[in-house]
PDB file of C-alpha atoms in Angstrom:
ATOM      1  CA  MET A   1     123.312 118.431 -49.636  1.00 31.00           C
ATOM      2  CA  ILE A   2     122.699 117.525 -46.030  1.00 33.00           C
ATOM      3  CA  LYS A   3     119.153 116.487 -45.358  1.00 32.00           C
ATOM      4  CA  LYS A   4     117.656 118.106 -42.273  1.00 33.00           C
ATOM      5  CA  LEU A   5     114.491 116.707 -40.763  1.00 33.00           C
ATOM      6  CA  TYR A   6     112.389 119.074 -38.708  1.00 31.00           C
ATOM      7  CA  HIS A   7     109.057 117.264 -38.424  1.00 33.00           C
ATOM      8  CA  VAL A   8     106.949 118.455 -35.502  1.00 31.00           C
ATOM      9  CA  ARG A   9     104.888 115.822 -33.721  1.00 34.00           C
ATOM     10  CA  SER A  10     102.066 116.218 -31.217  1.00 29.00           C
ATOM     11  CA  MET A  11     103.556 113.581 -28.919  1.00 32.00           C
ATOM     12  CA  LEU A  12     106.800 111.885 -28.001  1.00 37.00           C
ATOM     13  CA  ALA A  13     108.177 110.085 -31.050  1.00 38.00           C
ATOM     14  CA  ILE A  14     111.324 108.627 -29.499  1.00 43.00           C
ATOM     15  CA  LEU A  15     110.924 106.292 -26.532  1.00 44.00           C
ATOM     16  CA  MET A  16     113.455 105.315 -23.908  1.00 45.00           C
ATOM     17  CA  LEU A  17     114.519 101.704 -23.547  1.00 44.00           C
ATOM     18  CA  SER A  18     112.981 101.515 -20.086  1.00 37.00           C
ATOM     19  CA  LEU A  19     110.884  98.518 -21.009  1.00 36.00           C
ATOM     20  CA  VAL A  20     111.966  95.119 -19.698  1.00 32.00           C
ATOM     21  CA  THR A  21     114.564  93.515 -21.951  1.00 38.00           C
ATOM     22  CA  SER A  22     116.564  90.329 -21.988  1.00 38.00           C
ATOM     23  CA  SER A  23     119.244  88.906 -24.247  1.00 40.00           C
ATOM     24  CA  ILE A  24     116.568  87.044 -26.178  1.00 39.00           C
ATOM     25  CA  THR A  25     113.306  88.978 -26.345  1.00 49.00           C
ATOM     26  CA  TYR A  26     111.944  92.500 -26.267  1.00 54.00           C
ATOM     27  CA  ALA A  27     108.690  93.498 -24.632  1.00 62.00           C
ATOM     28  CA  GLN A  28     106.321  95.702 -26.568  1.00 86.00           C
ATOM     29  CA  TRP A  29     107.107  99.403 -26.679  1.00 92.00           C
ATOM     30  CA  LEU A  30     104.898 101.553 -24.486  1.00 89.00           C
ATOM     31  CA  PRO A  31     104.326 105.307 -24.831  1.00 87.00           C
ATOM     32  CA  THR A  32     105.390 107.662 -22.072  1.00 88.00           C
ATOM     33  CA  HIS A  33     103.004 110.385 -20.895  1.00 85.00           C
ATOM     34  CA  GLY A  34     104.565 113.115 -22.993  1.00 84.00           C
ATOM     35  CA  PRO A  35     106.422 115.293 -23.426  1.00 87.00           C
ATOM     36  CA  TYR A  36     104.234 116.947 -26.041  1.00 83.00           C
ATOM     37  CA  GLY A  37     104.836 119.425 -28.823  1.00 74.00           C
ATOM     38  CA  GLY A  38     108.059 118.561 -30.635  1.00 77.00           C
ATOM     39  CA  ASP A  39     110.416 115.931 -31.961  1.00 88.00           C
ATOM     40  CA  ILE A  40     112.744 114.397 -29.374  1.00 92.00           C
ATOM     41  CA  ARG A  41     116.264 114.843 -30.739  1.00 93.00           C
ATOM     42  CA  SER A  42     118.299 113.812 -27.683  1.00 96.00           C
ATOM     43  CA  LEU A  43     117.976 111.902 -24.426  1.00 96.00           C
ATOM     44  CA  ALA A  44     120.164 111.858 -21.316  1.00 96.00           C
ATOM     45  CA  VAL A  45     119.988 109.714 -18.182  1.00 94.00           C
ATOM     46  CA  SER A  46     121.593 110.851 -14.931  1.00 92.00           C
ATOM     47  CA  GLY A  47     120.673 108.722 -11.940  1.00 90.00           C
ATOM     48  CA  SER A  48     116.895 108.893 -11.628  1.00 92.00           C
ATOM     49  CA  ASN A  49     116.738 111.944 -13.902  1.00 95.00           C
ATOM     50  CA  ILE A  50     115.830 111.659 -17.567  1.00 95.00           C
ATOM     51  CA  PHE A  51     116.104 114.621 -19.921  1.00 96.00           C
ATOM     52  CA  ALA A  52     114.543 114.968 -23.359  1.00 96.00           C
ATOM     53  CA  GLY A  53     115.704 117.660 -25.763  1.00 96.00           C
ATOM     54  CA  THR A  54     113.217 118.644 -28.433  1.00 93.00           C
ATOM     55  CA  ASN A  55     112.994 120.554 -31.662  1.00 90.00           C
ATOM     56  CA  GLY A  56     110.212 122.966 -30.861  1.00 87.00           C
ATOM     57  CA  ARG A  57     109.794 122.774 -27.062  1.00 88.00           C
ATOM     58  CA  ARG A  58     113.321 122.874 -25.612  1.00 93.00           C
ATOM     59  CA  VAL A  59     114.023 120.585 -22.590  1.00 96.00           C
ATOM     60  CA  PHE A  60     111.798 118.278 -20.541  1.00 96.00           C
ATOM     61  CA  HIS A  61     112.696 116.478 -17.300  1.00 96.00           C
ATOM     62  CA  SER A  62     111.299 113.293 -15.745  1.00 95.00           C
ATOM     63  CA  THR A  63     112.194 111.633 -12.439  1.00 95.00           C
ATOM     64  CA  ASN A  64     109.858 108.631 -12.803  1.00 93.00           C
ATOM     65  CA  ASP A  65     110.843 106.940 -16.079  1.00 90.00           C
ATOM     66  CA  GLY A  66     108.567 109.106 -18.172  1.00 90.00           C
ATOM     67  CA  VAL A  67     105.361 108.741 -16.161  1.00 91.00           C
ATOM     68  CA  SER A  68     105.323 112.528 -15.959  1.00 93.00           C
ATOM     69  CA  TRP A  69     107.404 115.320 -17.486  1.00 94.00           C
ATOM     70  CA  ASN A  70     108.108 118.932 -16.597  1.00 94.00           C
ATOM     71  CA  GLU A  71     109.581 121.658 -18.749  1.00 94.00           C
ATOM     72  CA  ALA A  72     113.107 122.573 -17.653  1.00 95.00           C
ATOM     73  CA  ASN A  73     113.922 125.635 -19.716  1.00 94.00           C
ATOM     74  CA  ASN A  74     114.718 128.590 -17.454  1.00 96.00           C
ATOM     75  CA  GLY A  75     117.576 130.450 -19.122  1.00 97.00           C
ATOM     76  CA  ILE A  76     117.487 128.603 -22.466  1.00 96.00           C
ATOM     77  CA  GLU A  77     117.097 131.080 -25.313  1.00 88.00           C
ATOM     78  CA  THR A  78     116.223 128.773 -28.190  1.00 93.00           C
ATOM     79  CA  TRP A  79     113.640 126.119 -29.038  1.00 92.00           C
ATOM     80  CA  TRP A  80     116.010 123.823 -30.909  1.00 93.00           C
ATOM     81  CA  MET A  81     117.910 121.215 -28.887  1.00 96.00           C
ATOM     82  CA  SER A  82     120.403 118.771 -30.386  1.00 96.00           C
ATOM     83  CA  SER A  83     122.461 116.991 -27.720  1.00 97.00           C
ATOM     84  CA  PHE A  84     123.235 116.430 -24.042  1.00 98.00           C
ATOM     85  CA  ALA A  85     126.308 115.592 -21.993  1.00 98.00           C
ATOM     86  CA  VAL A  86     126.444 114.743 -18.287  1.00 96.00           C
ATOM     87  CA  ASN A  87     129.429 115.053 -15.950  1.00 93.00           C
ATOM     88  CA  GLY A  88     128.461 114.444 -12.333  1.00 90.00           C
ATOM     89  CA  SER A  89     126.160 117.280 -11.294  1.00 92.00           C
ATOM     90  CA  ASN A  90     126.926 119.191 -14.491  1.00 96.00           C
ATOM     91  CA  LEU A  91     124.397 118.893 -17.310  1.00 97.00           C
ATOM     92  CA  PHE A  92     125.139 120.389 -20.724  1.00 98.00           C
ATOM     93  CA  ALA A  93     122.681 120.967 -23.569  1.00 98.00           C
ATOM     94  CA  GLY A  94     123.695 121.674 -27.156  1.00 98.00           C
ATOM     95  CA  THR A  95     121.444 123.665 -29.455  1.00 97.00           C
ATOM     96  CA  THR A  96     121.424 124.174 -33.204  1.00 95.00           C
ATOM     97  CA  GLU A  97     121.432 127.973 -33.091  1.00 95.00           C
ATOM     98  CA  ALA A  98     122.424 129.253 -29.631  1.00 97.00           C
ATOM     99  CA  GLY A  99     125.445 127.204 -28.619  1.00 98.00           C
ATOM    100  CA  VAL A 100     125.802 125.364 -25.290  1.00 98.00           C
ATOM    101  CA  PHE A 101     123.886 125.727 -22.032  1.00 98.00           C
ATOM    102  CA  HIS A 102     125.022 124.509 -18.592  1.00 98.00           C
ATOM    103  CA  SER A 103     122.934 123.482 -15.579  1.00 97.00           C
ATOM    104  CA  VAL A 104     124.033 122.392 -12.107  1.00 97.00           C
ATOM    105  CA  ASP A 105     120.534 121.821 -10.675  1.00 95.00           C
ATOM    106  CA  ASN A 106     119.061 119.140 -12.946  1.00 93.00           C
ATOM    107  CA  GLY A 107     117.819 121.590 -15.525  1.00 94.00           C
ATOM    108  CA  VAL A 108     115.966 123.964 -13.195  1.00 95.00           C
ATOM    109  CA  ASN A 109     118.221 126.802 -14.356  1.00 97.00           C
ATOM    110  CA  TRP A 110     120.542 127.117 -17.354  1.00 98.00           C
ATOM    111  CA  THR A 111     123.450 129.404 -18.212  1.00 98.00           C
ATOM    112  CA  GLN A 112     124.710 129.985 -21.749  1.00 98.00           C
ATOM    113  CA  VAL A 113     128.426 129.063 -22.039  1.00 98.00           C
ATOM    114  CA  ASN A 114     129.738 130.036 -25.473  1.00 98.00           C
ATOM    115  CA  ASN A 115     132.927 132.035 -24.884  1.00 98.00           C
ATOM    116  CA  GLY A 116     135.379 131.007 -27.612  1.00 98.00           C
ATOM    117  CA  LEU A 117     132.927 129.069 -29.748  1.00 97.00           C
ATOM    118  CA  GLY A 118     133.279 130.115 -33.377  1.00 94.00           C
ATOM    119  CA  ASN A 119     130.013 128.468 -34.386  1.00 95.00           C
ATOM    120  CA  LEU A 120     126.827 128.181 -32.308  1.00 97.00           C
ATOM    121  CA  ALA A 121     125.234 125.327 -34.275  1.00 97.00           C
ATOM    122  CA  ILE A 122     125.999 122.414 -31.935  1.00 98.00           C
ATOM    123  CA  HIS A 123     125.326 118.865 -33.126  1.00 97.00           C
ATOM    124  CA  SER A 124     127.194 116.811 -30.515  1.00 98.00           C
ATOM    125  CA  LEU A 125     128.595 117.032 -26.986  1.00 98.00           C
ATOM    126  CA  LEU A 126     130.940 114.658 -25.165  1.00 98.00           C
ATOM    127  CA  VAL A 127     132.528 114.490 -21.726  1.00 98.00           C
ATOM    128  CA  LYS A 128     135.954 112.817 -21.823  1.00 97.00           C
ATOM    129  CA  GLY A 129     137.876 112.866 -18.579  1.00 94.00           C
ATOM    130  CA  LEU A 130     138.067 116.462 -17.387  1.00 93.00           C
ATOM    131  CA  ASN A 131     137.271 117.860 -20.828  1.00 97.00           C
ATOM    132  CA  LEU A 132     134.039 118.741 -22.583  1.00 98.00           C
ATOM    133  CA  PHE A 133     133.956 118.562 -26.379  1.00 98.00           C
ATOM    134  CA  ALA A 134     131.474 120.194 -28.747  1.00 98.00           C
ATOM    135  CA  GLY A 135     130.940 119.334 -32.414  1.00 97.00           C
ATOM    136  CA  THR A 136     129.661 122.257 -34.449  1.00 96.00           C
ATOM    137  CA  GLU A 137     128.930 123.024 -38.084  1.00 94.00           C
ATOM    138  CA  ASP A 138     132.394 124.505 -38.439  1.00 90.00           C
ATOM    139  CA  GLY A 139     134.713 122.683 -36.105  1.00 90.00           C
ATOM    140  CA  ILE A 140     135.388 120.755 -32.910  1.00 96.00           C
ATOM    141  CA  TYR A 141     135.946 122.628 -29.661  1.00 97.00           C
ATOM    142  CA  ILE A 142     137.282 121.687 -26.220  1.00 98.00           C
ATOM    143  CA  SER A 143     136.617 123.149 -22.768  1.00 98.00           C
ATOM    144  CA  ASP A 144     138.390 122.233 -19.543  1.00 97.00           C
ATOM    145  CA  ASP A 145     136.243 124.460 -17.308  1.00 97.00           C
ATOM    146  CA  ASN A 146     132.702 123.141 -17.807  1.00 96.00           C
ATOM    147  CA  GLY A 147     132.096 125.182 -20.927  1.00 97.00           C
ATOM    148  CA  ALA A 148     133.084 128.573 -19.534  1.00 96.00           C
ATOM    149  CA  ASN A 149     135.763 128.854 -22.234  1.00 98.00           C
ATOM    150  CA  TRP A 150     136.248 126.990 -25.507  1.00 98.00           C
ATOM    151  CA  THR A 151     139.202 126.397 -27.841  1.00 97.00           C
ATOM    152  CA  ALA A 152     139.041 125.037 -31.398  1.00 96.00           C
ATOM    153  CA  VAL A 153     140.823 121.679 -31.912  1.00 96.00           C
ATOM    154  CA  ASN A 154     140.518 121.038 -35.640  1.00 92.00           C
ATOM    155  CA  GLY A 155     144.169 120.482 -36.554  1.00 87.00           C
ATOM    156  CA  SER A 156     144.517 119.781 -40.265  1.00 82.00           C
ATOM    157  CA  LEU A 157     140.900 118.720 -40.796  1.00 86.00           C
ATOM    158  CA  THR A 158     139.312 119.972 -43.994  1.00 78.00           C
ATOM    159  CA  SER A 159     137.096 122.955 -43.230  1.00 77.00           C
ATOM    160  CA  PRO A 160     134.219 123.272 -42.606  1.00 77.00           C
ATOM    161  CA  VAL A 161     134.324 120.421 -40.073  1.00 85.00           C
ATOM    162  CA  TRP A 162     130.586 119.739 -39.746  1.00 90.00           C
ATOM    163  CA  THR A 163     130.659 117.335 -36.784  1.00 95.00           C
ATOM    164  CA  PHE A 164     127.566 115.208 -36.171  1.00 95.00           C
ATOM    165  CA  SER A 165     128.914 112.889 -33.470  1.00 97.00           C
ATOM    166  CA  LEU A 166     131.666 112.534 -30.870  1.00 98.00           C
ATOM    167  CA  PHE A 167     132.699 109.407 -28.986  1.00 98.00           C
ATOM    168  CA  ALA A 168     135.485 108.250 -26.674  1.00 98.00           C
ATOM    169  CA  LYS A 169     136.858 104.717 -26.469  1.00 96.00           C
ATOM    170  CA  GLY A 170     139.597 104.605 -23.889  1.00 95.00           C
ATOM    171  CA  ASP A 171     141.972 107.471 -24.587  1.00 95.00           C
ATOM    172  CA  ARG A 172     140.956 107.691 -28.254  1.00 97.00           C
ATOM    173  CA  LEU A 173     138.508 110.379 -29.348  1.00 97.00           C
ATOM    174  CA  PHE A 174     136.385 109.821 -32.456  1.00 97.00           C
ATOM    175  CA  ALA A 175     134.497 112.401 -34.499  1.00 96.00           C
ATOM    176  CA  GLY A 176     131.911 111.666 -37.154  1.00 95.00           C
ATOM    177  CA  THR A 177     131.962 114.493 -39.662  1.00 87.00           C
ATOM    178  CA  TYR A 178     130.248 115.326 -42.922  1.00 83.00           C
ATOM    179  CA  ASN A 179     133.256 116.076 -45.098  1.00 77.00           C
ATOM    180  CA  ASN A 180     136.072 114.221 -43.267  1.00 76.00           C
ATOM    181  CA  SER A 181     134.205 110.946 -42.580  1.00 86.00           C
ATOM    182  CA  VAL A 182     135.405 109.473 -39.240  1.00 93.00           C
ATOM    183  CA  VAL A 183     138.599 110.851 -37.740  1.00 94.00           C
ATOM    184  CA  TYR A 184     140.307 110.059 -34.451  1.00 96.00           C
ATOM    185  CA  SER A 185     142.638 111.752 -31.998  1.00 96.00           C
ATOM    186  CA  ASP A 186     144.872 110.321 -29.278  1.00 96.00           C
ATOM    187  CA  ASP A 187     145.731 113.722 -27.810  1.00 96.00           C
ATOM    188  CA  ASP A 188     142.316 115.254 -27.115  1.00 96.00           C
ATOM    189  CA  GLY A 189     142.029 116.909 -30.493  1.00 95.00           C
ATOM    190  CA  ALA A 190     145.478 118.468 -30.830  1.00 94.00           C
ATOM    191  CA  THR A 191     146.028 116.264 -33.889  1.00 94.00           C
ATOM    192  CA  TRP A 192     143.644 114.131 -35.932  1.00 93.00           C
ATOM    193  CA  SER A 193     144.087 111.066 -38.154  1.00 93.00           C
ATOM    194  CA  PRO A 194     141.686 109.738 -40.790  1.00 91.00           C
ATOM    195  CA  THR A 195     140.128 106.275 -40.736  1.00 93.00           C
ATOM    196  CA  VAL A 196     139.291 104.205 -43.806  1.00 91.00           C
ATOM    197  CA  LEU A 197     135.553 104.233 -43.098  1.00 91.00           C
ATOM    198  CA  PRO A 198     133.990 105.115 -46.466  1.00 85.00           C
ATOM    199  CA  ASP A 199     130.840 106.712 -45.081  1.00 85.00           C
ATOM    200  CA  GLN A 200     130.372 110.372 -44.362  1.00 84.00           C
ATOM    201  CA  ASN A 201     127.540 111.754 -42.267  1.00 90.00           C
ATOM    202  CA  VAL A 202     128.228 109.447 -39.283  1.00 94.00           C
ATOM    203  CA  ARG A 203     125.516 110.183 -36.733  1.00 95.00           C
ATOM    204  CA  ALA A 204     126.270 107.739 -33.887  1.00 97.00           C
ATOM    205  CA  PHE A 205     128.942 105.597 -32.220  1.00 97.00           C
ATOM    206  CA  ALA A 206     128.767 102.776 -29.676  1.00 98.00           C
ATOM    207  CA  THR A 207     131.048 100.123 -28.269  1.00 97.00           C
ATOM    208  CA  VAL A 208     130.140  96.589 -27.169  1.00 97.00           C
ATOM    209  CA  GLY A 209     132.274  94.476 -24.893  1.00 93.00           C
ATOM    210  CA  GLY A 210     135.116  96.946 -25.054  1.00 92.00           C
ATOM    211  CA  THR A 211     136.268  95.274 -28.279  1.00 95.00           C
ATOM    212  CA  HIS A 212     133.767  96.221 -30.985  1.00 97.00           C
ATOM    213  CA  LEU A 213     133.346  99.839 -32.072  1.00 98.00           C
ATOM    214  CA  PHE A 214     130.267 100.673 -34.161  1.00 98.00           C
ATOM    215  CA  ALA A 215     129.623 103.697 -36.367  1.00 97.00           C
ATOM    216  CA  GLY A 216     126.221 104.402 -37.888  1.00 96.00           C
ATOM    217  CA  SER A 217     125.813 106.815 -40.771  1.00 94.00           C
ATOM    218  CA  TYR A 218     122.863 108.519 -42.387  1.00 93.00           C
ATOM    219  CA  GLY A 219     122.909 106.936 -45.838  1.00 91.00           C
ATOM    220  CA  GLY A 220     125.725 104.406 -45.402  1.00 90.00           C
ATOM    221  CA  SER A 221     124.466 101.979 -42.752  1.00 90.00           C
ATOM    222  CA  ILE A 222     126.463 100.504 -39.815  1.00 97.00           C
ATOM    223  CA  HIS A 223     130.142  99.545 -39.720  1.00 97.00           C
ATOM    224  CA  VAL A 224     132.157  97.774 -37.013  1.00 97.00           C
ATOM    225  CA  SER A 225     135.833  97.968 -36.067  1.00 97.00           C
ATOM    226  CA  THR A 226     137.786  95.647 -33.777  1.00 97.00           C
ATOM    227  CA  ASP A 227     141.042  97.618 -33.919  1.00 96.00           C
ATOM    228  CA  ASP A 228     139.928 100.949 -32.465  1.00 96.00           C
ATOM    229  CA  GLY A 229     138.785 102.416 -35.765  1.00 95.00           C
ATOM    230  CA  LEU A 230     141.763 101.629 -37.972  1.00 94.00           C
ATOM    231  CA  THR A 231     139.778  99.233 -40.198  1.00 94.00           C
ATOM    232  CA  TRP A 232     136.036  98.745 -40.630  1.00 95.00           C
ATOM    233  CA  ASN A 233     133.603  96.095 -41.884  1.00 95.00           C
ATOM    234  CA  THR A 234     129.966  96.536 -42.851  1.00 96.00           C
ATOM    235  CA  ALA A 235     127.541  95.187 -40.243  1.00 97.00           C
ATOM    236  CA  ASN A 236     124.043  95.637 -41.679  1.00 95.00           C
ATOM    237  CA  ASN A 237     122.630  92.137 -42.190  1.00 97.00           C
ATOM    238  CA  GLY A 238     118.899  92.336 -41.447  1.00 98.00           C
ATOM    239  CA  LEU A 239     118.600  96.114 -41.572  1.00 97.00           C
ATOM    240  CA  SER A 240     115.885  97.388 -43.898  1.00 96.00           C
ATOM    241  CA  THR A 241     117.313 100.919 -44.108  1.00 95.00           C
ATOM    242  CA  ASN A 242     120.719 102.529 -44.427  1.00 94.00           C
ATOM    243  CA  TYR A 243     119.717 105.672 -42.558  1.00 96.00           C
ATOM    244  CA  ILE A 244     121.081 105.330 -39.019  1.00 97.00           C
ATOM    245  CA  GLN A 245     120.327 108.034 -36.482  1.00 96.00           C
ATOM    246  CA  SER A 246     121.160 106.587 -33.052  1.00 97.00           C
ATOM    247  CA  LEU A 247     122.846 103.714 -31.209  1.00 97.00           C
ATOM    248  CA  ALA A 248     122.564 102.457 -27.629  1.00 97.00           C
ATOM    249  CA  VAL A 249     124.122  99.555 -25.713  1.00 97.00           C
ATOM    250  CA  ASN A 250     123.047  97.474 -22.719  1.00 95.00           C
ATOM    251  CA  GLY A 251     125.615  94.784 -21.930  1.00 95.00           C
ATOM    252  CA  THR A 252     126.123  92.944 -25.215  1.00 95.00           C
ATOM    253  CA  THR A 253     122.788  94.052 -26.661  1.00 96.00           C
ATOM    254  CA  LEU A 254     123.135  96.756 -29.303  1.00 97.00           C
ATOM    255  CA  VAL A 255     120.160  98.707 -30.634  1.00 98.00           C
ATOM    256  CA  THR A 256     119.914 101.259 -33.395  1.00 98.00           C
ATOM    257  CA  GLY A 257     117.313 103.863 -34.239  1.00 97.00           C
ATOM    258  CA  THR A 258     116.740 104.535 -37.920  1.00 97.00           C
ATOM    259  CA  ASN A 259     114.928 106.904 -40.228  1.00 93.00           C
ATOM    260  CA  ASP A 260     111.539 105.343 -41.106  1.00 90.00           C
ATOM    261  CA  GLY A 261     112.680 101.819 -40.168  1.00 95.00           C
ATOM    262  CA  GLY A 262     112.239 102.014 -36.423  1.00 97.00           C
ATOM    263  CA  VAL A 263     114.463 100.154 -33.972  1.00 97.00           C
ATOM    264  CA  PHE A 264     116.704  97.163 -34.707  1.00 98.00           C
ATOM    265  CA  ARG A 265     118.511  94.957 -32.210  1.00 97.00           C
ATOM    266  CA  SER A 266     121.654  92.846 -32.423  1.00 98.00           C
ATOM    267  CA  ILE A 267     122.866  90.353 -29.815  1.00 97.00           C
ATOM    268  CA  ASP A 268     125.827  89.063 -31.835  1.00 97.00           C
ATOM    269  CA  TYR A 269     128.084  92.121 -32.154  1.00 97.00           C
ATOM    270  CA  GLY A 270     126.272  93.474 -35.203  1.00 97.00           C
ATOM    271  CA  ALA A 271     126.470  90.303 -37.304  1.00 97.00           C
ATOM    272  CA  ASN A 272     122.664  90.161 -37.524  1.00 98.00           C
ATOM    273  CA  TRP A 273     119.866  92.630 -36.842  1.00 98.00           C
ATOM    274  CA  THR A 274     116.184  92.113 -36.013  1.00 97.00           C
ATOM    275  CA  ALA A 275     113.459  94.755 -36.114  1.00 97.00           C
ATOM    276  CA  VAL A 276     111.861  95.361 -32.684  1.00 97.00           C
ATOM    277  CA  ASN A 277     109.039  97.786 -33.433  1.00 96.00           C
ATOM    278  CA  SER A 278     105.993  96.250 -31.750  1.00 95.00           C
ATOM    279  CA  GLY A 279     103.987  99.088 -30.214  1.00 93.00           C
ATOM    280  CA  LEU A 280     105.845 101.919 -31.946  1.00 93.00           C
ATOM    281  CA  SER A 281     103.569 104.439 -33.675  1.00 89.00           C
ATOM    282  CA  ASN A 282     106.465 106.332 -35.257  1.00 91.00           C
ATOM    283  CA  LEU A 283     109.432 104.663 -36.967  1.00 94.00           C
ATOM    284  CA  ASN A 284     111.660 107.740 -37.213  1.00 94.00           C
ATOM    285  CA  ILE A 285     113.930 107.267 -34.177  1.00 95.00           C
ATOM    286  CA  TYR A 286     116.300 110.149 -33.455  1.00 95.00           C
ATOM    287  CA  ALA A 287     117.476 109.165 -29.965  1.00 95.00           C
ATOM    288  CA  LEU A 288     117.753 106.094 -27.743  1.00 95.00           C
ATOM    289  CA  ALA A 289     118.746 105.763 -24.086  1.00 93.00           C
ATOM    290  CA  TYR A 290     118.702 102.965 -21.537  1.00 92.00           C
ATOM    291  CA  SER A 291     117.224 103.744 -18.137  1.00 83.00           C
TER     292      SER A 291
END
């Protein structure tokens, strides 16, 4: 059974990594001034624009590193946001019940773009080259026209392909799924191959230095690969929880957000992790983003 968490908070529970950092120390976490009314499930940074997708209050937009936030919801028909993807002036928002929405004016207006989607429960979005990918509760889809039309690219994957996360490393596309573990494609989803990663429910990917690929799962901790996902090793020394929800990278600094354990940082390619939670009032971290 997949565990869904829909806690509603009165204030922002997931903070951006906009605080001053170095390769050695972290400053204390500081709260932003909102947004208020729901869990933050996704963050996106595009130039000076920061977007927060919530469960319960849709989308918020900040142009000053979170000092102030405005709702950016015109045209969005659901309260439940799951993911973002940015491609130049195109901003995409995935939702858990109404498919994908597209904005070309920094979230002022949104248009629903679901033609061809067989499932409207979106858990992940990814821009790779000229293509946009969507991971749903029943398959992976591709669009080459900014979401106007979608085509399923599930190949021989075992259905239903509940896809939590999508990631690109070079030409290789990775998908973290519930029942197929991690799979990869070298032809934009036309065919898929399995990896030997034992964990299902992979929620996040990241790469450090172009050589180390990380996968974090909800219930199986963090694994690292140095051969583009063909083999994996556990990389969880110092973590106090196995429930990984998010990953973010700044140079060679890797951070992970966990369920009830807060944020952990590694500066040695995942060999060791240190908790960096000073100032956090909530240790359930769904999303991380560097600004």
